[in-house]
Amino acid sequence: IASVSFGFYTVISKKYIKEYGNVVTNAISFLGGSLLLAIISLIAGFDISMDLTSKNIIFISYLGIFVSGIAYLTYFAGLKKVATVVGSSFFFLKPAIASILAYLIFRETLTSWQIVGIVVVIIGVNLEVFRDIINKKKAQ
């Protein structure tokens, strides 16, 4: 469900970014998603309260501004320059990059299946990029 939702979000957002801009489209999307998640959490009985300490405010601000805000703004700015399929395929690099960084920074071990998965994802993304380059050359 998450993959289908994100795919739908990417295609729809690309359309509205052309009309309303990157910041407005993402702001509406994030606010709408936050509201929906809050409603679902309340209905499910989850406690969504938090202590308003300076540490928590800094942490939430960091997550909102850098982890989500800037990340999605740059993601959709990149989608303006490439085909949706190519741009969204780079999203699949996140788990591979996270695994590699965990290995380099925290010295976590990578299983052989993780290494195979990283290689397959990198090959898949490169195939999509090369296909896009070839299609652009054919169109010219």
mmCIF file of N, CA and C in Angstrom:
data_model
loop_
_atom_site.group_PDB
_atom_site.id
_atom_site.type_symbol
_atom_site.label_atom_id
_atom_site.label_comp_id
_atom_site.label_asym_id
_atom_site.label_seq_id
_atom_site.Cartn_x
_atom_site.Cartn_y
_atom_site.Cartn_z
ATOM 1 N N ILE A 1 0.835 -1.194 0.000
ATOM 2 C CA ILE A 1 0.000 0.000 0.000
ATOM 3 C C ILE A 1 0.876 1.253 0.000
ATOM 4 N N ALA A 2 1.977 1.208 0.773
ATOM 5 C CA ALA A 2 2.871 2.364 0.845
ATOM 6 C C ALA A 2 3.508 2.654 -0.507
ATOM 7 N N SER A 3 3.951 1.625 -1.214
ATOM 8 C CA SER A 3 4.582 1.828 -2.523
ATOM 9 C C SER A 3 3.600 2.400 -3.531
ATOM 10 N N VAL A 4 2.398 1.863 -3.541
ATOM 11 C CA VAL A 4 1.370 2.364 -4.457
ATOM 12 C C VAL A 4 1.026 3.814 -4.115
ATOM 13 N N SER A 5 0.891 4.101 -2.828
ATOM 14 C CA SER A 5 0.579 5.468 -2.392
ATOM 15 C C SER A 5 1.680 6.439 -2.787
ATOM 16 N N PHE A 6 2.933 6.035 -2.577
ATOM 17 C CA PHE A 6 4.033 6.931 -2.930
ATOM 18 C C PHE A 6 4.117 7.136 -4.441
ATOM 19 N N GLY A 7 3.879 6.090 -5.204
ATOM 20 C CA GLY A 7 3.868 6.233 -6.659
ATOM 21 C C GLY A 7 2.776 7.192 -7.110
ATOM 22 N N PHE A 8 1.602 7.026 -6.539
ATOM 23 C CA PHE A 8 0.483 7.922 -6.841
ATOM 24 C C PHE A 8 0.834 9.355 -6.447
ATOM 25 N N TYR A 9 1.405 9.528 -5.262
ATOM 26 C CA TYR A 9 1.814 10.849 -4.770
ATOM 27 C C TYR A 9 2.824 11.506 -5.713
ATOM 28 N N THR A 10 3.785 10.741 -6.192
ATOM 29 C CA THR A 10 4.811 11.280 -7.087
ATOM 30 C C THR A 10 4.198 11.773 -8.386
ATOM 31 N N VAL A 11 3.343 10.969 -8.989
ATOM 32 C CA VAL A 11 2.739 11.341 -10.276
ATOM 33 C C VAL A 11 1.824 12.557 -10.118
ATOM 34 N N ILE A 12 0.980 12.544 -9.101
ATOM 35 C CA ILE A 12 0.052 13.653 -8.874
ATOM 36 C C ILE A 12 0.813 14.926 -8.515
ATOM 37 N N SER A 13 1.838 14.789 -7.653
ATOM 38 C CA SER A 13 2.600 15.968 -7.230
ATOM 39 C C SER A 13 3.317 16.627 -8.402
ATOM 40 N N LYS A 14 3.843 15.822 -9.305
ATOM 41 C CA LYS A 14 4.553 16.397 -10.460
ATOM 42 C C LYS A 14 3.607 17.298 -11.252
ATOM 43 N N LYS A 15 2.355 16.890 -11.373
ATOM 44 C CA LYS A 15 1.358 17.689 -12.088
ATOM 45 C C LYS A 15 1.103 19.014 -11.362
ATOM 46 N N TYR A 16 0.877 18.945 -10.049
ATOM 47 C CA TYR A 16 0.531 20.150 -9.298
ATOM 48 C C TYR A 16 1.721 21.071 -9.055
ATOM 49 N N ILE A 17 2.930 20.529 -9.058
ATOM 50 C CA ILE A 17 4.118 21.370 -8.901
ATOM 51 C C ILE A 17 4.241 22.320 -10.081
ATOM 52 N N LYS A 18 3.898 21.852 -11.258
ATOM 53 C CA LYS A 18 3.937 22.724 -12.433
ATOM 54 C C LYS A 18 2.956 23.886 -12.290
ATOM 55 N N GLU A 19 1.826 23.628 -11.654
ATOM 56 C CA GLU A 19 0.778 24.631 -11.518
ATOM 57 C C GLU A 19 0.982 25.555 -10.317
ATOM 58 N N TYR A 20 1.349 24.971 -9.146
ATOM 59 C CA TYR A 20 1.399 25.752 -7.909
ATOM 60 C C TYR A 20 2.799 25.949 -7.344
ATOM 61 N N GLY A 21 3.770 25.235 -7.860
ATOM 62 C CA GLY A 21 5.127 25.348 -7.342
ATOM 63 C C GLY A 21 5.433 24.257 -6.331
ATOM 64 N N ASN A 22 6.707 24.059 -6.124
ATOM 65 C CA ASN A 22 7.210 22.989 -5.279
ATOM 66 C C ASN A 22 6.861 23.191 -3.805
ATOM 67 N N VAL A 23 7.072 24.394 -3.283
ATOM 68 C CA VAL A 23 6.871 24.651 -1.860
ATOM 69 C C VAL A 23 5.394 24.521 -1.490
ATOM 70 N N VAL A 24 4.509 25.110 -2.277
ATOM 71 C CA VAL A 24 3.079 25.076 -1.970
ATOM 72 C C VAL A 24 2.547 23.642 -2.044
ATOM 73 N N THR A 25 2.920 22.929 -3.083
ATOM 74 C CA THR A 25 2.447 21.556 -3.246
ATOM 75 C C THR A 25 2.908 20.675 -2.096
ATOM 76 N N ASN A 26 4.175 20.771 -1.721
ATOM 77 C CA ASN A 26 4.680 19.958 -0.621
ATOM 78 C C ASN A 26 4.073 20.378 0.716
ATOM 79 N N ALA A 27 3.889 21.664 0.923
ATOM 80 C CA ALA A 27 3.293 22.138 2.181
ATOM 81 C C ALA A 27 1.880 21.588 2.350
ATOM 82 N N ILE A 28 1.087 21.667 1.305
ATOM 83 C CA ILE A 28 -0.282 21.148 1.364
ATOM 84 C C ILE A 28 -0.260 19.633 1.583
ATOM 85 N N SER A 29 0.628 18.957 0.891
ATOM 86 C CA SER A 29 0.736 17.510 1.031
ATOM 87 C C SER A 29 1.129 17.121 2.452
ATOM 88 N N PHE A 30 2.132 17.793 3.013
ATOM 89 C CA PHE A 30 2.600 17.460 4.352
ATOM 90 C C PHE A 30 1.543 17.777 5.402
ATOM 91 N N LEU A 31 0.892 18.923 5.274
ATOM 92 C CA LEU A 31 -0.142 19.286 6.242
ATOM 93 C C LEU A 31 -1.329 18.325 6.166
ATOM 94 N N GLY A 32 -1.734 18.000 4.951
ATOM 95 C CA GLY A 32 -2.833 17.042 4.778
ATOM 96 C C GLY A 32 -2.478 15.669 5.326
ATOM 97 N N GLY A 33 -1.261 15.209 5.055
ATOM 98 C CA GLY A 33 -0.813 13.916 5.569
ATOM 99 C C GLY A 33 -0.720 13.906 7.087
ATOM 100 N N SER A 34 -0.233 15.005 7.649
ATOM 101 C CA SER A 34 -0.136 15.109 9.117
ATOM 102 C C SER A 34 -1.512 15.075 9.759
ATOM 103 N N LEU A 35 -2.443 15.793 9.170
ATOM 104 C CA LEU A 35 -3.807 15.811 9.707
ATOM 105 C C LEU A 35 -4.435 14.424 9.628
ATOM 106 N N LEU A 36 -4.300 13.761 8.495
ATOM 107 C CA LEU A 36 -4.855 12.421 8.328
ATOM 108 C C LEU A 36 -4.210 11.444 9.308
ATOM 109 N N LEU A 37 -2.896 11.514 9.458
ATOM 110 C CA LEU A 37 -2.202 10.627 10.388
ATOM 111 C C LEU A 37 -2.629 10.892 11.829
ATOM 112 N N ALA A 38 -2.821 12.160 12.185
ATOM 113 C CA ALA A 38 -3.286 12.496 13.542
ATOM 114 C C ALA A 38 -4.678 11.928 13.795
ATOM 115 N N ILE A 39 -5.570 12.067 12.822
ATOM 116 C CA ILE A 39 -6.938 11.537 12.972
ATOM 117 C C ILE A 39 -6.917 10.019 13.124
ATOM 118 N N ILE A 40 -6.152 9.347 12.279
ATOM 119 C CA ILE A 40 -6.066 7.881 12.355
ATOM 120 C C ILE A 40 -5.463 7.458 13.687
ATOM 121 N N SER A 41 -4.440 8.173 14.149
ATOM 122 C CA SER A 41 -3.803 7.847 15.424
ATOM 123 C C SER A 41 -4.766 8.015 16.590
ATOM 124 N N LEU A 42 -5.546 9.088 16.562
ATOM 125 C CA LEU A 42 -6.519 9.311 17.629
ATOM 126 C C LEU A 42 -7.613 8.252 17.631
ATOM 127 N N ILE A 43 -8.096 7.899 16.430
ATOM 128 C CA ILE A 43 -9.123 6.859 16.330
ATOM 129 C C ILE A 43 -8.581 5.518 16.827
ATOM 130 N N ALA A 44 -7.301 5.248 16.520
ATOM 131 C CA ALA A 44 -6.687 3.986 16.942
ATOM 132 C C ALA A 44 -6.301 4.000 18.414
ATOM 133 N N GLY A 45 -6.414 5.156 19.065
ATOM 134 C CA GLY A 45 -6.130 5.235 20.490
ATOM 135 C C GLY A 45 -4.684 5.490 20.855
ATOM 136 N N PHE A 46 -3.878 5.933 19.890
ATOM 137 C CA PHE A 46 -2.474 6.233 20.184
ATOM 138 C C PHE A 46 -2.356 7.586 20.879
ATOM 139 N N ASP A 47 -1.418 7.682 21.794
ATOM 140 C CA ASP A 47 -1.131 8.950 22.464
ATOM 141 C C ASP A 47 -0.182 9.744 21.564
ATOM 142 N N ILE A 48 -0.635 10.864 21.018
ATOM 143 C CA ILE A 48 0.200 11.646 20.109
ATOM 144 C C ILE A 48 0.723 12.920 20.774
ATOM 145 N N SER A 49 0.613 12.976 22.097
ATOM 146 C CA SER A 49 1.120 14.151 22.795
ATOM 147 C C SER A 49 2.635 14.043 22.974
ATOM 148 N N MET A 50 3.271 15.181 23.195
ATOM 149 C CA MET A 50 4.697 15.184 23.476
ATOM 150 C C MET A 50 5.014 16.366 24.376
ATOM 151 N N ASP A 51 6.079 16.228 25.129
ATOM 152 C CA ASP A 51 6.522 17.317 25.985
ATOM 153 C C ASP A 51 7.182 18.388 25.118
ATOM 154 N N LEU A 52 6.812 19.643 25.333
ATOM 155 C CA LEU A 52 7.394 20.734 24.555
ATOM 156 C C LEU A 52 8.674 21.245 25.219
ATOM 157 N N THR A 53 9.703 20.412 25.136
ATOM 158 C CA THR A 53 11.014 20.808 25.639
ATOM 159 C C THR A 53 11.817 21.367 24.472
ATOM 160 N N SER A 54 12.852 22.109 24.766
ATOM 161 C CA SER A 54 13.681 22.665 23.691
ATOM 162 C C SER A 54 14.327 21.555 22.876
ATOM 163 N N LYS A 55 14.719 20.464 23.515
ATOM 164 C CA LYS A 55 15.310 19.325 22.808
ATOM 165 C C LYS A 55 14.307 18.726 21.821
ATOM 166 N N ASN A 56 13.070 18.517 22.260
ATOM 167 C CA ASN A 56 12.044 17.958 21.384
ATOM 168 C C ASN A 56 11.710 18.894 20.230
ATOM 169 N N ILE A 57 11.625 20.186 20.512
ATOM 170 C CA ILE A 57 11.320 21.160 19.462
ATOM 171 C C ILE A 57 12.432 21.185 18.415
ATOM 172 N N ILE A 58 13.676 21.155 18.867
ATOM 173 C CA ILE A 58 14.815 21.130 17.923
ATOM 174 C C ILE A 58 14.783 19.847 17.104
ATOM 175 N N PHE A 59 14.512 18.722 17.758
ATOM 176 C CA PHE A 59 14.474 17.434 17.074
ATOM 177 C C PHE A 59 13.369 17.390 16.013
ATOM 178 N N ILE A 60 12.182 17.798 16.380
ATOM 179 C CA ILE A 60 11.059 17.804 15.440
ATOM 180 C C ILE A 60 11.305 18.805 14.307
ATOM 181 N N SER A 61 11.874 19.958 14.629
ATOM 182 C CA SER A 61 12.201 20.957 13.597
ATOM 183 C C SER A 61 13.215 20.400 12.613
ATOM 184 N N TYR A 62 14.235 19.723 13.135
ATOM 185 C CA TYR A 62 15.241 19.107 12.265
ATOM 186 C C TYR A 62 14.596 18.086 11.328
ATOM 187 N N LEU A 63 13.754 17.216 11.895
ATOM 188 C CA LEU A 63 13.081 16.209 11.070
ATOM 189 C C LEU A 63 12.190 16.857 10.016
ATOM 190 N N GLY A 64 11.451 17.873 10.419
ATOM 191 C CA GLY A 64 10.533 18.520 9.484
ATOM 192 C C GLY A 64 11.246 19.306 8.393
ATOM 193 N N ILE A 65 12.263 20.060 8.780
ATOM 194 C CA ILE A 65 12.943 20.935 7.808
ATOM 195 C C ILE A 65 13.906 20.159 6.929
ATOM 196 N N PHE A 66 14.808 19.406 7.543
ATOM 197 C CA PHE A 66 15.867 18.764 6.769
ATOM 198 C C PHE A 66 15.482 17.387 6.236
ATOM 199 N N VAL A 67 14.995 16.522 7.112
ATOM 200 C CA VAL A 67 14.723 15.149 6.704
ATOM 201 C C VAL A 67 13.567 15.078 5.719
ATOM 202 N N SER A 68 12.523 15.862 5.958
ATOM 203 C CA SER A 68 11.371 15.819 5.049
ATOM 204 C C SER A 68 11.346 17.010 4.106
ATOM 205 N N GLY A 69 11.348 18.202 4.642
ATOM 206 C CA GLY A 69 11.154 19.398 3.824
ATOM 207 C C GLY A 69 12.144 19.554 2.694
ATOM 208 N N ILE A 70 13.409 19.705 3.030
ATOM 209 C CA ILE A 70 14.438 19.918 2.005
ATOM 210 C C ILE A 70 14.570 18.693 1.108
ATOM 211 N N ALA A 71 14.449 17.506 1.709
ATOM 212 C CA ALA A 71 14.563 16.282 0.917
ATOM 213 C C ALA A 71 13.503 16.226 -0.186
ATOM 214 N N TYR A 72 12.257 16.511 0.169
ATOM 215 C CA TYR A 72 11.199 16.445 -0.834
ATOM 216 C C TYR A 72 11.257 17.618 -1.811
ATOM 217 N N LEU A 73 11.661 18.785 -1.334
ATOM 218 C CA LEU A 73 11.796 19.918 -2.253
ATOM 219 C C LEU A 73 12.843 19.621 -3.323
ATOM 220 N N THR A 74 13.970 19.054 -2.917
ATOM 221 C CA THR A 74 15.002 18.724 -3.899
ATOM 222 C C THR A 74 14.577 17.538 -4.772
ATOM 223 N N TYR A 75 13.855 16.589 -4.189
ATOM 224 C CA TYR A 75 13.364 15.442 -4.957
ATOM 225 C C TYR A 75 12.468 15.905 -6.098
ATOM 226 N N PHE A 76 11.502 16.774 -5.787
ATOM 227 C CA PHE A 76 10.583 17.228 -6.826
ATOM 228 C C PHE A 76 11.225 18.256 -7.754
ATOM 229 N N ALA A 77 12.221 18.993 -7.276
ATOM 230 C CA ALA A 77 12.971 19.876 -8.174
ATOM 231 C C ALA A 77 13.705 19.032 -9.210
ATOM 232 N N GLY A 78 14.234 17.908 -8.782
ATOM 233 C CA GLY A 78 14.889 16.988 -9.714
ATOM 234 C C GLY A 78 13.911 16.354 -10.679
ATOM 235 N N LEU A 79 12.697 16.067 -10.209
ATOM 236 C CA LEU A 79 11.687 15.475 -11.091
ATOM 237 C C LEU A 79 11.269 16.422 -12.211
ATOM 238 N N LYS A 80 11.477 17.726 -12.016
ATOM 239 C CA LYS A 80 11.166 18.674 -13.089
ATOM 240 C C LYS A 80 12.104 18.480 -14.273
ATOM 241 N N LYS A 81 13.293 17.945 -14.002
ATOM 242 C CA LYS A 81 14.322 17.838 -15.030
ATOM 243 C C LYS A 81 14.397 16.465 -15.696
ATOM 244 N N VAL A 82 13.812 15.454 -15.061
ATOM 245 C CA VAL A 82 13.868 14.108 -15.629
ATOM 246 C C VAL A 82 12.477 13.502 -15.648
ATOM 247 N N ALA A 83 12.359 12.393 -16.336
ATOM 248 C CA ALA A 83 11.085 11.673 -16.381
ATOM 249 C C ALA A 83 10.739 11.157 -14.989
ATOM 250 N N THR A 84 9.465 11.046 -14.692
ATOM 251 C CA THR A 84 9.004 10.603 -13.380
ATOM 252 C C THR A 84 9.565 9.228 -13.038
ATOM 253 N N VAL A 85 9.612 8.331 -14.006
ATOM 254 C CA VAL A 85 10.112 6.978 -13.759
ATOM 255 C C VAL A 85 11.582 7.016 -13.353
ATOM 256 N N VAL A 86 12.367 7.827 -14.031
ATOM 257 C CA VAL A 86 13.791 7.924 -13.707
ATOM 258 C C VAL A 86 13.976 8.535 -12.316
ATOM 259 N N GLY A 87 13.298 9.627 -12.063
ATOM 260 C CA GLY A 87 13.436 10.294 -10.772
ATOM 261 C C GLY A 87 12.995 9.431 -9.612
ATOM 262 N N SER A 88 11.876 8.762 -9.779
ATOM 263 C CA SER A 88 11.382 7.937 -8.681
ATOM 264 C C SER A 88 12.243 6.699 -8.474
ATOM 265 N N SER A 89 12.944 6.255 -9.511
ATOM 266 C CA SER A 89 13.814 5.092 -9.328
ATOM 267 C C SER A 89 14.977 5.413 -8.393
ATOM 268 N N PHE A 90 15.398 6.670 -8.331
ATOM 269 C CA PHE A 90 16.463 7.050 -7.411
ATOM 270 C C PHE A 90 16.015 6.924 -5.960
ATOM 271 N N PHE A 91 14.728 6.973 -5.743
ATOM 272 C CA PHE A 91 14.192 6.809 -4.397
ATOM 273 C C PHE A 91 14.539 5.430 -3.843
ATOM 274 N N PHE A 92 14.703 4.462 -4.718
ATOM 275 C CA PHE A 92 15.025 3.105 -4.283
ATOM 276 C C PHE A 92 16.465 2.987 -3.790
ATOM 277 N N LEU A 93 17.273 4.014 -4.026
ATOM 278 C CA LEU A 93 18.648 3.989 -3.545
ATOM 279 C C LEU A 93 18.748 4.243 -2.042
ATOM 280 N N LYS A 94 17.701 4.787 -1.447
ATOM 281 C CA LYS A 94 17.750 5.122 -0.018
ATOM 282 C C LYS A 94 18.136 3.929 0.857
ATOM 283 N N PRO A 95 17.500 2.771 0.728
ATOM 284 C CA PRO A 95 17.912 1.646 1.582
ATOM 285 C C PRO A 95 19.350 1.205 1.303
ATOM 286 N N ALA A 96 19.764 1.265 0.052
ATOM 287 C CA ALA A 96 21.135 0.873 -0.284
ATOM 288 C C ALA A 96 22.130 1.849 0.348
ATOM 289 N N ILE A 97 21.868 3.136 0.228
ATOM 290 C CA ILE A 97 22.758 4.142 0.809
ATOM 291 C C ILE A 97 22.771 4.028 2.329
ATOM 292 N N ALA A 98 21.602 3.815 2.936
ATOM 293 C CA ALA A 98 21.529 3.654 4.390
ATOM 294 C C ALA A 98 22.346 2.452 4.850
ATOM 295 N N SER A 99 22.265 1.363 4.122
ATOM 296 C CA SER A 99 23.036 0.171 4.483
ATOM 297 C C SER A 99 24.534 0.424 4.373
ATOM 298 N N ILE A 100 24.934 1.088 3.303
ATOM 299 C CA ILE A 100 26.362 1.387 3.109
ATOM 300 C C ILE A 100 26.858 2.346 4.196
ATOM 301 N N LEU A 101 26.062 3.375 4.505
ATOM 302 C CA LEU A 101 26.459 4.307 5.561
ATOM 303 C C LEU A 101 26.520 3.622 6.922
ATOM 304 N N ALA A 102 25.584 2.721 7.206
ATOM 305 C CA ALA A 102 25.613 1.971 8.465
ATOM 306 C C ALA A 102 26.875 1.125 8.559
ATOM 307 N N TYR A 103 27.307 0.572 7.438
ATOM 308 C CA TYR A 103 28.540 -0.208 7.407
ATOM 309 C C TYR A 103 29.751 0.698 7.649
ATOM 310 N N LEU A 104 29.794 1.843 6.953
ATOM 311 C CA LEU A 104 30.947 2.730 7.057
ATOM 312 C C LEU A 104 31.022 3.464 8.397
ATOM 313 N N ILE A 105 29.894 3.933 8.890
ATOM 314 C CA ILE A 105 29.897 4.754 10.102
ATOM 315 C C ILE A 105 29.835 3.908 11.366
ATOM 316 N N PHE A 106 28.925 2.942 11.399
ATOM 317 C CA PHE A 106 28.687 2.161 12.616
ATOM 318 C C PHE A 106 29.334 0.780 12.582
ATOM 319 N N ARG A 107 30.016 0.469 11.493
ATOM 320 C CA ARG A 107 30.667 -0.832 11.331
ATOM 321 C C ARG A 107 29.686 -1.995 11.436
ATOM 322 N N GLU A 108 28.431 -1.749 10.987
ATOM 323 C CA GLU A 108 27.460 -2.839 10.957
ATOM 324 C C GLU A 108 27.856 -3.801 9.842
ATOM 325 N N THR A 109 27.590 -5.059 10.055
ATOM 326 C CA THR A 109 27.935 -6.043 9.026
ATOM 327 C C THR A 109 26.819 -6.095 7.988
ATOM 328 N N LEU A 110 27.213 -6.319 6.776
ATOM 329 C CA LEU A 110 26.263 -6.489 5.679
ATOM 330 C C LEU A 110 26.212 -7.971 5.326
ATOM 331 N N THR A 111 25.010 -8.495 5.251
ATOM 332 C CA THR A 111 24.868 -9.893 4.852
ATOM 333 C C THR A 111 25.048 -9.996 3.348
ATOM 334 N N SER A 112 25.251 -11.187 2.884
ATOM 335 C CA SER A 112 25.420 -11.386 1.445
ATOM 336 C C SER A 112 24.146 -10.987 0.696
ATOM 337 N N TRP A 113 22.969 -11.216 1.298
ATOM 338 C CA TRP A 113 21.713 -10.815 0.660
ATOM 339 C C TRP A 113 21.590 -9.296 0.577
ATOM 340 N N GLN A 114 22.068 -8.594 1.603
ATOM 341 C CA GLN A 114 22.043 -7.132 1.549
ATOM 342 C C GLN A 114 22.949 -6.626 0.426
ATOM 343 N N ILE A 115 24.118 -7.204 0.299
ATOM 344 C CA ILE A 115 25.043 -6.802 -0.766
ATOM 345 C C ILE A 115 24.441 -7.078 -2.131
ATOM 346 N N VAL A 116 23.837 -8.251 -2.284
ATOM 347 C CA VAL A 116 23.166 -8.582 -3.552
ATOM 348 C C VAL A 116 22.052 -7.570 -3.824
ATOM 349 N N GLY A 117 21.251 -7.250 -2.800
ATOM 350 C CA GLY A 117 20.169 -6.274 -2.963
ATOM 351 C C GLY A 117 20.692 -4.904 -3.364
ATOM 352 N N ILE A 118 21.768 -4.453 -2.737
ATOM 353 C CA ILE A 118 22.365 -3.154 -3.077
ATOM 354 C C ILE A 118 22.812 -3.141 -4.533
ATOM 355 N N VAL A 119 23.483 -4.205 -4.946
ATOM 356 C CA VAL A 119 23.958 -4.292 -6.334
ATOM 357 C C VAL A 119 22.789 -4.301 -7.315
ATOM 358 N N VAL A 120 21.758 -5.071 -7.016
ATOM 359 C CA VAL A 120 20.589 -5.149 -7.901
ATOM 360 C C VAL A 120 19.914 -3.777 -8.015
ATOM 361 N N VAL A 121 19.754 -3.070 -6.902
ATOM 362 C CA VAL A 121 19.127 -1.743 -6.926
ATOM 363 C C VAL A 121 19.972 -0.777 -7.753
ATOM 364 N N ILE A 122 21.276 -0.772 -7.539
ATOM 365 C CA ILE A 122 22.162 0.134 -8.290
ATOM 366 C C ILE A 122 22.114 -0.182 -9.782
ATOM 367 N N ILE A 123 22.143 -1.454 -10.128
ATOM 368 C CA ILE A 123 22.039 -1.833 -11.546
ATOM 369 C C ILE A 123 20.693 -1.398 -12.120
ATOM 370 N N GLY A 124 19.605 -1.628 -11.376
ATOM 371 C CA GLY A 124 18.274 -1.238 -11.852
ATOM 372 C C GLY A 124 18.147 0.254 -12.085
ATOM 373 N N VAL A 125 18.666 1.046 -11.159
ATOM 374 C CA VAL A 125 18.602 2.504 -11.319
ATOM 375 C C VAL A 125 19.423 2.930 -12.531
ATOM 376 N N ASN A 126 20.608 2.355 -12.688
ATOM 377 C CA ASN A 126 21.444 2.709 -13.839
ATOM 378 C C ASN A 126 20.807 2.298 -15.157
ATOM 379 N N LEU A 127 20.155 1.153 -15.190
ATOM 380 C CA LEU A 127 19.465 0.731 -16.413
ATOM 381 C C LEU A 127 18.365 1.733 -16.782
ATOM 382 N N GLU A 128 17.645 2.195 -15.791
ATOM 383 C CA GLU A 128 16.571 3.168 -16.037
ATOM 384 C C GLU A 128 17.145 4.490 -16.539
ATOM 385 N N VAL A 129 18.243 4.924 -15.951
ATOM 386 C CA VAL A 129 18.883 6.176 -16.381
ATOM 387 C C VAL A 129 19.392 6.038 -17.815
ATOM 388 N N PHE A 130 20.055 4.923 -18.123
ATOM 389 C CA PHE A 130 20.553 4.710 -19.484
ATOM 390 C C PHE A 130 19.410 4.624 -20.487
ATOM 391 N N ARG A 131 18.324 3.981 -20.099
ATOM 392 C CA ARG A 131 17.159 3.896 -20.986
ATOM 393 C C ARG A 131 16.607 5.291 -21.284
ATOM 394 N N ASP A 132 16.546 6.133 -20.258
ATOM 395 C CA ASP A 132 16.063 7.498 -20.439
ATOM 396 C C ASP A 132 16.986 8.283 -21.365
ATOM 397 N N ILE A 133 18.294 8.129 -21.207
ATOM 398 C CA ILE A 133 19.265 8.807 -22.077
ATOM 399 C C ILE A 133 19.092 8.353 -23.522
ATOM 400 N N ILE A 134 18.944 7.061 -23.721
ATOM 401 C CA ILE A 134 18.770 6.517 -25.075
ATOM 402 C C ILE A 134 17.467 7.031 -25.688
ATOM 403 N N ASN A 135 16.392 7.049 -24.922
ATOM 404 C CA ASN A 135 15.113 7.545 -25.430
ATOM 405 C C ASN A 135 15.200 9.034 -25.802
ATOM 406 N N LYS A 136 15.920 9.816 -25.018
ATOM 407 C CA LYS A 136 16.083 11.240 -25.338
ATOM 408 C C LYS A 136 16.877 11.429 -26.616
ATOM 409 N N LYS A 137 17.910 10.601 -26.826
ATOM 410 C CA LYS A 137 18.696 10.690 -28.055
ATOM 411 C C LYS A 137 17.883 10.286 -29.276
ATOM 412 N N LYS A 138 17.023 9.266 -29.108
ATOM 413 C CA LYS A 138 16.157 8.846 -30.212
ATOM 414 C C LYS A 138 15.155 9.946 -30.559
ATOM 415 N N ALA A 139 14.657 10.639 -29.544
ATOM 416 C CA ALA A 139 13.676 11.699 -29.770
ATOM 417 C C ALA A 139 14.288 12.891 -30.505
ATOM 418 N N GLN A 140 15.570 13.112 -30.314
ATOM 419 C CA GLN A 140 16.228 14.241 -30.986
ATOM 420 C C GLN A 140 16.507 13.860 -32.419
#
